GROMACS .gro file of N, CA and C in nm:
model
  489
    1UNK      N    1   0.080  -0.106  -0.009
    1UNK     CA    2   0.019  -0.013   0.050
    1UNK      C    3   0.050   0.127  -0.002
    2UNK      N    4   0.084   0.252  -0.100
    2UNK     CA    5   0.131   0.358  -0.057
    2UNK      C    6   0.089   0.443  -0.027
    3UNK      N    7   0.152   0.511   0.088
    3UNK     CA    8   0.110   0.605   0.132
    3UNK      C    9   0.167   0.744   0.137
    4UNK      N   10   0.082   0.867   0.089
    4UNK     CA   11   0.125   1.000   0.033
    4UNK      C   12   0.138   1.052   0.182
    5UNK      N   13   0.264   1.137   0.211
    5UNK     CA   14   0.333   1.256   0.278
    5UNK      C   15   0.319   1.412   0.268
    6UNK      N   16   0.301   1.490   0.320
    6UNK     CA   17   0.324   1.615   0.250
    6UNK      C   18   0.372   1.701   0.398
    7UNK      N   19   0.434   1.599   0.443
    7UNK     CA   20   0.528   1.641   0.566
    7UNK      C   21   0.690   1.716   0.519
    8UNK      N   22   0.731   1.789   0.589
    8UNK     CA   23   0.830   1.807   0.521
    8UNK      C   24   0.919   1.784   0.338
    9UNK      N   25   0.918   1.764   0.303
    9UNK     CA   26   0.946   1.723   0.190
    9UNK      C   27   0.831   1.652   0.117
   10UNK      N   28   0.739   1.703   0.097
   10UNK     CA   29   0.597   1.607  -0.009
   10UNK      C   30   0.557   1.741  -0.032
   11UNK      N   31   0.530   1.738  -0.123
   11UNK     CA   32   0.491   1.814  -0.290
   11UNK      C   33   0.324   1.862  -0.247
   12UNK      N   34   0.400   1.978  -0.176
   12UNK     CA   35   0.238   2.077  -0.092
   12UNK      C   36   0.181   2.173  -0.285
   13UNK      N   37   0.308   2.180  -0.393
   13UNK     CA   38   0.262   2.230  -0.514
   13UNK      C   39   0.162   2.082  -0.570
   14UNK      N   40   0.172   1.998  -0.595
   14UNK     CA   41   0.179   1.966  -0.609
   14UNK      C   42  -0.088   1.925  -0.536
   15UNK      N   43   0.001   1.816  -0.447
   15UNK     CA   44  -0.168   1.886  -0.333
   15UNK      C   45  -0.248   2.081  -0.450
   16UNK      N   46  -0.184   2.136  -0.408
   16UNK     CA   47  -0.224   2.302  -0.401
   16UNK      C   48  -0.264   2.228  -0.584
   17UNK      N   49  -0.236   2.200  -0.698
   17UNK     CA   50  -0.263   2.223  -0.828
   17UNK      C   51  -0.345   2.058  -0.847
   18UNK      N   52  -0.378   1.981  -0.759
   18UNK     CA   53  -0.495   1.938  -0.778
   18UNK      C   54  -0.596   1.955  -0.649
   19UNK      N   55  -0.640   1.976  -0.558
   19UNK     CA   56  -0.694   1.988  -0.489
   19UNK      C   57  -0.806   2.194  -0.487
   20UNK      N   58  -0.655   2.241  -0.545
   20UNK     CA   59  -0.688   2.348  -0.497
   20UNK      C   60  -0.821   2.480  -0.498
   21UNK      N   61  -0.885   2.431  -0.616
   21UNK     CA   62  -1.028   2.500  -0.719
   21UNK      C   63  -1.073   2.472  -0.669
   22UNK      N   64  -1.115   2.355  -0.659
   22UNK     CA   65  -1.210   2.274  -0.528
   22UNK      C   66  -1.253   2.294  -0.404
   23UNK      N   67  -1.185   2.360  -0.339
   23UNK     CA   68  -1.152   2.435  -0.224
   23UNK      C   69  -1.195   2.505  -0.227
   24UNK      N   70  -1.119   2.590  -0.285
   24UNK     CA   71  -1.164   2.772  -0.272
   24UNK      C   72  -1.304   2.714  -0.263
   25UNK      N   73  -1.389   2.727  -0.458
   25UNK     CA   74  -1.547   2.726  -0.446
   25UNK      C   75  -1.597   2.692  -0.263
   26UNK      N   76  -1.485   2.546  -0.254
   26UNK     CA   77  -1.597   2.567  -0.090
   26UNK      C   78  -1.579   2.629  -0.027
   27UNK      N   79  -1.496   2.663  -0.017
   27UNK     CA   80  -1.463   2.880   0.142
   27UNK      C   81  -1.490   2.974   0.041
   28UNK      N   82  -1.543   2.982  -0.087
   28UNK     CA   83  -1.660   3.077  -0.172
   28UNK      C   84  -1.789   3.047  -0.107
   29UNK      N   85  -1.846   2.869  -0.124
   29UNK     CA   86  -1.927   2.879  -0.065
   29UNK      C   87  -1.985   2.882   0.072
   30UNK      N   88  -1.861   2.927   0.189
   30UNK     CA   89  -1.934   2.918   0.287
   30UNK      C   90  -1.924   3.030   0.342
   31UNK      N   91  -1.829   3.148   0.294
   31UNK     CA   92  -1.762   3.206   0.341
   31UNK      C   93  -1.810   3.308   0.289
   32UNK      N   94  -1.822   3.321   0.049
   32UNK     CA   95  -1.893   3.466   0.052
   32UNK      C   96  -1.870   3.592  -0.040
   33UNK      N   97  -1.677   3.548  -0.010
   33UNK     CA   98  -1.614   3.626  -0.061
   33UNK      C   99  -1.467   3.564  -0.156
   34UNK      N  100  -1.368   3.659  -0.207
   34UNK     CA  101  -1.225   3.595  -0.269
   34UNK      C  102  -1.162   3.575  -0.087
   35UNK      N  103  -1.146   3.681  -0.015
   35UNK     CA  104  -1.085   3.717   0.048
   35UNK      C  105  -1.055   3.634   0.182
   36UNK      N  106  -1.120   3.656   0.201
   36UNK     CA  107  -1.273   3.478   0.326
   36UNK      C  108  -1.149   3.383   0.277
   37UNK      N  109  -1.230   3.325   0.148
   37UNK     CA  110  -1.233   3.195   0.060
   37UNK      C  111  -1.049   3.135   0.084
   38UNK      N  112  -1.013   3.290   0.050
   38UNK     CA  113  -0.824   3.233   0.052
   38UNK      C  114  -0.744   3.199   0.127
   39UNK      N  115  -0.826   3.295   0.250
   39UNK     CA  116  -0.731   3.283   0.392
   39UNK      C  117  -0.765   3.115   0.403
   40UNK      N  118  -0.919   3.103   0.419
   40UNK     CA  119  -0.916   2.942   0.487
   40UNK      C  120  -0.814   2.850   0.478
   41UNK      N  121  -0.855   2.907   0.239
   41UNK     CA  122  -0.708   2.782   0.170
   41UNK      C  123  -0.531   2.800   0.273
   42UNK      N  124  -0.501   2.905   0.243
   42UNK     CA  125  -0.400   2.917   0.304
   42UNK      C  126  -0.363   2.842   0.465
   43UNK      N  127  -0.460   2.858   0.545
   43UNK     CA  128  -0.501   2.801   0.721
   43UNK      C  129  -0.491   2.607   0.668
   44UNK      N  130  -0.533   2.619   0.554
   44UNK     CA  131  -0.579   2.508   0.503
   44UNK      C  132  -0.441   2.382   0.446
   45UNK      N  133  -0.421   2.464   0.379
   45UNK     CA  134  -0.253   2.450   0.252
   45UNK      C  135  -0.140   2.421   0.455
   46UNK      N  136  -0.143   2.526   0.553
   46UNK     CA  137  -0.039   2.523   0.626
   46UNK      C  138  -0.094   2.447   0.740
   47UNK      N  139  -0.210   2.437   0.736
   47UNK     CA  140  -0.275   2.269   0.848
   47UNK      C  141  -0.208   2.088   0.759
   48UNK      N  142  -0.203   2.193   0.600
   48UNK     CA  143  -0.146   2.015   0.604
   48UNK      C  144   0.008   2.074   0.582
   49UNK      N  145   0.060   2.100   0.641
   49UNK     CA  146   0.262   2.062   0.635
   49UNK      C  147   0.227   2.075   0.737
   50UNK      N  148   0.146   2.090   0.808
   50UNK     CA  149   0.220   2.131   1.013
   50UNK      C  150   0.145   1.964   1.012
   51UNK      N  151   0.085   1.927   0.929
   51UNK     CA  152  -0.026   1.861   1.113
   51UNK      C  153  -0.117   1.770   0.968
   52UNK      N  154  -0.032   1.759   0.879
   52UNK     CA  155  -0.131   1.613   0.798
   52UNK      C  156  -0.015   1.427   0.892
   53UNK      N  157  -0.253   1.371   0.871
   53UNK     CA  158  -0.188   1.282   0.899
   53UNK      C  159  -0.099   1.175   0.718
   54UNK      N  160   0.034   1.084   0.816
   54UNK     CA  161   0.007   0.989   0.645
   54UNK      C  162  -0.147   0.950   0.558
   55UNK      N  163  -0.096   0.955   0.408
   55UNK     CA  164  -0.249   0.975   0.370
   55UNK      C  165  -0.242   0.885   0.310
   56UNK      N  166  -0.339   0.733   0.265
   56UNK     CA  167  -0.289   0.583   0.295
   56UNK      C  168  -0.342   0.677   0.075
   57UNK      N  169  -0.396   0.673   0.108
   57UNK     CA  170  -0.443   0.695  -0.144
   57UNK      C  171  -0.479   0.874  -0.150
   58UNK      N  172  -0.472   0.902  -0.275
   58UNK     CA  173  -0.575   1.062  -0.305
   58UNK      C  174  -0.691   1.050  -0.216
   59UNK      N  175  -0.828   0.924  -0.252
   59UNK     CA  176  -0.898   1.039  -0.169
   59UNK      C  177  -0.900   1.058  -0.008
   60UNK      N  178  -0.816   0.976   0.058
   60UNK     CA  179  -0.840   1.025   0.194
   60UNK      C  180  -0.708   1.188   0.199
   61UNK      N  181  -0.619   1.162   0.094
   61UNK     CA  182  -0.628   1.297   0.133
   61UNK      C  183  -0.683   1.441   0.143
   62UNK      N  184  -0.773   1.407   0.054
   62UNK     CA  185  -0.920   1.465  -0.082
   62UNK      C  186  -0.976   1.519   0.066
   63UNK      N  187  -1.108   1.375   0.077
   63UNK     CA  188  -1.129   1.390   0.242
   63UNK      C  189  -1.119   1.483   0.316
   64UNK      N  190  -0.991   1.393   0.387
   64UNK     CA  191  -0.939   1.583   0.531
   64UNK      C  192  -0.923   1.710   0.470
   65UNK      N  193  -0.859   1.685   0.343
   65UNK     CA  194  -0.809   1.834   0.327
   65UNK      C  195  -1.001   1.897   0.258
   66UNK      N  196  -1.073   1.846   0.314
   66UNK     CA  197  -1.275   1.880   0.278
   66UNK      C  198  -1.288   1.878   0.388
   67UNK      N  199  -1.216   1.823   0.469
   67UNK     CA  200  -1.259   1.857   0.661
   67UNK      C  201  -1.185   1.971   0.653
   68UNK      N  202  -1.103   1.957   0.728
   68UNK     CA  203  -0.999   2.102   0.768
   68UNK      C  204  -1.067   2.209   0.672
   69UNK      N  205  -1.126   2.213   0.546
   69UNK     CA  206  -1.141   2.343   0.580
   69UNK      C  207  -1.286   2.391   0.601
   70UNK      N  208  -1.372   2.301   0.559
   70UNK     CA  209  -1.553   2.315   0.626
   70UNK      C  210  -1.430   2.369   0.733
   71UNK      N  211  -1.433   2.294   0.863
   71UNK     CA  212  -1.387   2.318   0.993
   71UNK      C  213  -1.393   2.471   0.988
   72UNK      N  214  -1.241   2.485   0.915
   72UNK     CA  215  -1.152   2.657   0.921
   72UNK      C  216  -1.317   2.715   0.904
   73UNK      N  217  -1.372   2.810   0.758
   73UNK     CA  218  -1.461   2.808   0.773
   73UNK      C  219  -1.521   2.797   0.886
   74UNK      N  220  -1.606   2.717   0.942
   74UNK     CA  221  -1.683   2.697   1.012
   74UNK      C  222  -1.619   2.831   1.146
   75UNK      N  223  -1.461   2.817   1.164
   75UNK     CA  224  -1.451   2.911   1.292
   75UNK      C  225  -1.485   2.997   1.221
   76UNK      N  226  -1.403   3.106   1.070
   76UNK     CA  227  -1.405   3.202   1.081
   76UNK      C  228  -1.532   3.222   1.061
   77UNK      N  229  -1.621   3.153   1.082
   77UNK     CA  230  -1.797   3.187   1.080
   77UNK      C  231  -1.829   3.228   1.167
   78UNK      N  232  -1.816   3.184   1.225
   78UNK     CA  233  -1.858   3.181   1.427
   78UNK      C  234  -1.778   3.268   1.463
   79UNK      N  235  -1.652   3.341   1.345
   79UNK     CA  236  -1.595   3.474   1.481
   79UNK      C  237  -1.712   3.582   1.453
   80UNK      N  238  -1.693   3.685   1.596
   80UNK     CA  239  -1.726   3.849   1.619
   80UNK      C  240  -1.759   3.893   1.546
   81UNK      N  241  -1.621   3.925   1.516
   81UNK     CA  242  -1.579   4.013   1.347
   81UNK      C  243  -1.635   3.969   1.200
   82UNK      N  244  -1.719   3.838   1.179
   82UNK     CA  245  -1.796   3.777   1.092
   82UNK      C  246  -1.910   3.784   1.093
   83UNK      N  247  -1.984   3.826   1.238
   83UNK     CA  248  -2.089   3.730   1.262
   83UNK      C  249  -2.141   3.919   1.217
   84UNK      N  250  -2.083   3.990   1.233
   84UNK     CA  251  -2.142   4.198   1.195
   84UNK      C  252  -2.090   4.227   1.081
   85UNK      N  253  -2.008   4.127   0.932
   85UNK     CA  254  -2.010   4.161   0.835
   85UNK      C  255  -2.038   4.092   0.675
   86UNK      N  256  -2.103   4.074   0.578
   86UNK     CA  257  -2.194   3.989   0.505
   86UNK      C  258  -2.132   4.034   0.352
   87UNK      N  259  -1.992   3.968   0.322
   87UNK     CA  260  -1.986   3.972   0.211
   87UNK      C  261  -2.031   3.930   0.084
   88UNK      N  262  -2.059   3.906  -0.051
   88UNK     CA  263  -2.059   3.893  -0.163
   88UNK      C  264  -2.065   3.911  -0.236
   89UNK      N  265  -1.945   4.027  -0.268
   89UNK     CA  266  -1.885   4.019  -0.395
   89UNK      C  267  -1.803   3.882  -0.495
   90UNK      N  268  -1.817   3.909  -0.567
   90UNK     CA  269  -1.693   3.899  -0.705
   90UNK      C  270  -1.747   3.712  -0.763
   91UNK      N  271  -1.902   3.674  -0.624
   91UNK     CA  272  -1.913   3.493  -0.694
   91UNK      C  273  -1.919   3.557  -0.858
   92UNK      N  274  -1.977   3.664  -0.901
   92UNK     CA  275  -2.046   3.601  -1.095
   92UNK      C  276  -1.935   3.568  -1.132
   93UNK      N  277  -1.821   3.593  -1.032
   93UNK     CA  278  -1.613   3.549  -1.143
   93UNK      C  279  -1.712   3.371  -1.125
   94UNK      N  280  -1.723   3.289  -1.104
   94UNK     CA  281  -1.763   3.142  -1.045
   94UNK      C  282  -1.842   3.116  -1.130
   95UNK      N  283  -1.943   3.155  -1.171
   95UNK     CA  284  -2.042   3.088  -1.256
   95UNK      C  285  -2.013   3.166  -1.405
   96UNK      N  286  -2.086   3.016  -1.481
   96UNK     CA  287  -2.098   3.041  -1.686
   96UNK      C  288  -2.251   3.130  -1.657
   97UNK      N  289  -2.347   3.040  -1.607
   97UNK     CA  290  -2.511   3.097  -1.622
   97UNK      C  291  -2.534   3.225  -1.493
   98UNK      N  292  -2.566   3.236  -1.576
   98UNK     CA  293  -2.645   3.389  -1.437
   98UNK      C  294  -2.762   3.325  -1.319
   99UNK      N  295  -2.821   3.193  -1.461
   99UNK     CA  296  -2.917   3.083  -1.276
   99UNK      C  297  -2.830   2.978  -1.198
  100UNK      N  298  -2.717   2.979  -1.280
  100UNK     CA  299  -2.648   2.921  -1.145
  100UNK      C  300  -2.657   2.971  -1.010
  101UNK      N  301  -2.582   3.134  -1.037
  101UNK     CA  302  -2.598   3.225  -0.994
  101UNK      C  303  -2.691   3.266  -0.831
  102UNK      N  304  -2.827   3.259  -0.943
  102UNK     CA  305  -2.901   3.254  -0.893
  102UNK      C  306  -2.933   3.168  -0.797
  103UNK      N  307  -2.930   3.043  -0.845
  103UNK     CA  308  -2.980   2.896  -0.751
  103UNK      C  309  -2.877   2.904  -0.643
  104UNK      N  310  -2.763   2.920  -0.688
  104UNK     CA  311  -2.607   2.966  -0.562
  104UNK      C  312  -2.617   3.057  -0.468
  105UNK      N  313  -2.675   3.174  -0.487
  105UNK     CA  314  -2.746   3.277  -0.428
  105UNK      C  315  -2.849   3.231  -0.278
  106UNK      N  316  -2.893   3.102  -0.372
  106UNK     CA  317  -3.012   3.051  -0.221
  106UNK      C  318  -2.975   2.956  -0.169
  107UNK      N  319  -2.857   2.900  -0.223
  107UNK     CA  320  -2.847   2.737  -0.181
  107UNK      C  321  -2.737   2.835  -0.091
  108UNK      N  322  -2.645   2.943  -0.076
  108UNK     CA  323  -2.601   3.014   0.036
  108UNK      C  324  -2.662   3.082   0.168
  109UNK      N  325  -2.845   3.058   0.174
  109UNK     CA  326  -2.851   3.189   0.166
  109UNK      C  327  -2.932   3.027   0.289
  110UNK      N  328  -2.866   2.887   0.316
  110UNK     CA  329  -2.942   2.813   0.369
  110UNK      C  330  -2.856   2.774   0.513
  111UNK      N  331  -2.912   2.775   0.648
  111UNK     CA  332  -2.849   2.693   0.717
  111UNK      C  333  -2.709   2.634   0.691
  112UNK      N  334  -2.548   2.693   0.761
  112UNK     CA  335  -2.438   2.610   0.731
  112UNK      C  336  -2.438   2.439   0.765
  113UNK      N  337  -2.507   2.377   0.847
  113UNK     CA  338  -2.523   2.209   0.800
  113UNK      C  339  -2.589   2.244   0.619
  114UNK      N  340  -2.758   2.312   0.648
  114UNK     CA  341  -2.798   2.238   0.498
  114UNK      C  342  -2.681   2.267   0.372
  115UNK      N  343  -2.620   2.408   0.416
  115UNK     CA  344  -2.590   2.401   0.265
  115UNK      C  345  -2.475   2.343   0.260
  116UNK      N  346  -2.354   2.257   0.384
  116UNK     CA  347  -2.221   2.196   0.352
  116UNK      C  348  -2.288   2.020   0.311
  117UNK      N  349  -2.370   1.987   0.302
  117UNK     CA  350  -2.442   1.846   0.293
  117UNK      C  351  -2.481   1.919   0.156
  118UNK      N  352  -2.548   2.023   0.086
  118UNK     CA  353  -2.618   1.995  -0.099
  118UNK      C  354  -2.415   2.067  -0.212
  119UNK      N  355  -2.407   2.120  -0.104
  119UNK     CA  356  -2.177   2.181  -0.122
  119UNK      C  357  -2.205   2.024  -0.203
  120UNK      N  358  -2.156   1.913  -0.100
  120UNK     CA  359  -2.038   1.829  -0.106
  120UNK      C  360  -2.130   1.746  -0.250
  121UNK      N  361  -2.239   1.730  -0.248
  121UNK     CA  362  -2.370   1.588  -0.252
  121UNK      C  363  -2.352   1.656  -0.424
  122UNK      N  364  -2.399   1.800  -0.469
  122UNK     CA  365  -2.435   1.794  -0.573
  122UNK      C  366  -2.387   1.914  -0.636
  123UNK      N  367  -2.291   2.002  -0.638
  123UNK     CA  368  -2.171   2.045  -0.673
  123UNK      C  369  -2.060   1.947  -0.612
  124UNK      N  370  -1.997   1.899  -0.571
  124UNK     CA  371  -1.837   1.798  -0.557
  124UNK      C  372  -1.920   1.650  -0.626
  125UNK      N  373  -2.013   1.608  -0.598
  125UNK     CA  374  -2.057   1.498  -0.686
  125UNK      C  375  -2.040   1.314  -0.501
  126UNK      N  376  -2.006   1.400  -0.399
  126UNK     CA  377  -2.000   1.301  -0.359
  126UNK      C  378  -2.117   1.233  -0.277
  127UNK      N  379  -2.056   1.098  -0.265
  127UNK     CA  380  -2.168   0.973  -0.158
  127UNK      C  381  -2.195   1.058  -0.068
  128UNK      N  382  -2.334   1.051  -0.027
  128UNK     CA  383  -2.416   1.048   0.117
  128UNK      C  384  -2.277   0.953   0.247
  129UNK      N  385  -2.276   0.823   0.219
  129UNK     CA  386  -2.133   0.768   0.286
  129UNK      C  387  -2.076   0.913   0.313
  130UNK      N  388  -1.981   0.903   0.163
  130UNK     CA  389  -1.864   0.962   0.165
  130UNK      C  390  -1.868   1.119   0.254
  131UNK      N  391  -2.007   1.201   0.260
  131UNK     CA  392  -2.027   1.334   0.314
  131UNK      C  393  -2.098   1.247   0.399
  132UNK      N  394  -2.047   1.149   0.474
  132UNK     CA  395  -2.142   1.166   0.660
  132UNK      C  396  -1.966   1.123   0.647
  133UNK      N  397  -1.841   1.073   0.628
  133UNK     CA  398  -1.700   1.030   0.727
  133UNK      C  399  -1.609   1.208   0.625
  134UNK      N  400  -1.631   1.321   0.573
  134UNK     CA  401  -1.618   1.395   0.554
  134UNK      C  402  -1.620   1.435   0.677
  135UNK      N  403  -1.764   1.522   0.693
  135UNK     CA  404  -1.743   1.555   0.787
  135UNK      C  405  -1.866   1.569   0.957
  136UNK      N  406  -1.820   1.374   0.964
  136UNK     CA  407  -1.811   1.283   1.029
  136UNK      C  408  -1.929   1.249   1.107
  137UNK      N  409  -2.086   1.286   1.059
  137UNK     CA  410  -2.228   1.218   1.117
  137UNK      C  411  -2.223   1.113   1.023
  138UNK      N  412  -2.293   1.115   1.076
  138UNK     CA  413  -2.431   0.935   1.041
  138UNK      C  414  -2.461   0.943   0.902
  139UNK      N  415  -2.512   0.908   0.805
  139UNK     CA  416  -2.527   0.882   0.739
  139UNK      C  417  -2.712   0.909   0.656
  140UNK      N  418  -2.765   0.876   0.805
  140UNK     CA  419  -2.882   0.926   0.832
  140UNK      C  420  -2.857   1.063   0.819
  141UNK      N  421  -2.787   1.170   0.893
  141UNK     CA  422  -2.790   1.266   0.926
  141UNK      C  423  -2.767   1.382   0.742
  142UNK      N  424  -2.615   1.265   0.719
  142UNK     CA  425  -2.680   1.309   0.588
  142UNK      C  426  -2.810   1.357   0.518
  143UNK      N  427  -2.878   1.270   0.544
  143UNK     CA  428  -3.013   1.210   0.448
  143UNK      C  429  -3.108   1.325   0.472
  144UNK      N  430  -3.135   1.264   0.622
  144UNK     CA  431  -3.198   1.428   0.611
  144UNK      C  432  -3.166   1.577   0.626
  145UNK      N  433  -3.046   1.561   0.597
  145UNK     CA  434  -3.031   1.733   0.557
  145UNK      C  435  -3.068   1.756   0.435
  146UNK      N  436  -3.002   1.660   0.361
  146UNK     CA  437  -2.986   1.681   0.243
  146UNK      C  438  -3.212   1.719   0.182
  147UNK      N  439  -3.229   1.576   0.307
  147UNK     CA  440  -3.420   1.591   0.237
  147UNK      C  441  -3.456   1.776   0.269
  148UNK      N  442  -3.388   1.778   0.414
  148UNK     CA  443  -3.467   1.889   0.482
  148UNK      C  444  -3.364   2.061   0.401
  149UNK      N  445  -3.281   2.032   0.339
  149UNK     CA  446  -3.236   2.122   0.292
  149UNK      C  447  -3.298   2.203   0.155
  150UNK      N  448  -3.320   2.073   0.066
  150UNK     CA  449  -3.379   2.065  -0.053
  150UNK      C  450  -3.545   2.153  -0.005
  151UNK      N  451  -3.631   2.066   0.046
  151UNK     CA  452  -3.749   2.168   0.039
  151UNK      C  453  -3.684   2.353   0.168
  152UNK      N  454  -3.657   2.333   0.150
  152UNK     CA  455  -3.553   2.468   0.190
  152UNK      C  456  -3.564   2.556   0.073
  153UNK      N  457  -3.471   2.487  -0.011
  153UNK     CA  458  -3.450   2.512  -0.124
  153UNK      C  459  -3.582   2.601  -0.225
  154UNK      N  460  -3.664   2.457  -0.186
  154UNK     CA  461  -3.802   2.471  -0.285
  154UNK      C  462  -3.902   2.585  -0.258
  155UNK      N  463  -3.894   2.591  -0.099
  155UNK     CA  464  -3.939   2.704  -0.052
  155UNK      C  465  -3.960   2.854  -0.102
  156UNK      N  466  -3.778   2.908  -0.135
  156UNK     CA  467  -3.787   3.001  -0.107
  156UNK      C  468  -3.750   2.991  -0.197
  157UNK      N  469  -3.710   2.875  -0.307
  157UNK     CA  470  -3.773   2.907  -0.524
  157UNK      C  471  -3.902   2.946  -0.550
  158UNK      N  472  -3.961   2.863  -0.515
  158UNK     CA  473  -4.131   2.842  -0.550
  158UNK      C  474  -4.172   3.036  -0.480
  159UNK      N  475  -4.132   3.081  -0.375
  159UNK     CA  476  -4.178   3.151  -0.330
  159UNK      C  477  -4.146   3.298  -0.400
  160UNK      N  478  -4.010   3.270  -0.495
  160UNK     CA  479  -3.997   3.408  -0.498
  160UNK      C  480  -4.088   3.429  -0.667
  161UNK      N  481  -4.080   3.233  -0.777
  161UNK     CA  482  -4.156   3.308  -0.834
  161UNK      C  483  -4.263   3.333  -0.863
  162UNK      N  484  -4.407   3.342  -0.742
  162UNK     CA  485  -4.486   3.325  -0.784
  162UNK      C  486  -4.566   3.531  -0.711
  163UNK      N  487  -4.605   3.591  -0.790
  163UNK     CA  488  -4.679   3.626  -0.764
  163UNK      C  489  -4.694   3.778  -0.716
   0.00000   0.00000   0.00000
């Protein structure tokens, strides 16, 4: 079994090339602005250099990075300063169609626990089992959050279409 280590001597540039775009999108979904997303990525890669376990394969490494950036985003969102500021600029740069941006705005309006599972399931194509492992919750909790998140999105979207 081959192991991957990014401790001193490991290839951090390769990990950044493989996962940087995905991690940035995740951080943008949670935080809503480029500067905070970049900060979350920076902290995630610092943790990768300093605290990463020995990975059994690339999927293990990817899951670990998603868990770290998700936790970093949660920490940033819970800070006192962050609670007083909401920014969503530059989001249009990451969507090809205006309808994609509109849907993402609705997803970002969901409570954190729902938007995290919705993003991982629909935008990153993770299975329920994989999401449960990444977020360290049960599969039934993932299914319930998906169901409730979809319901909230549906209500939100239908409410806007009414005259």
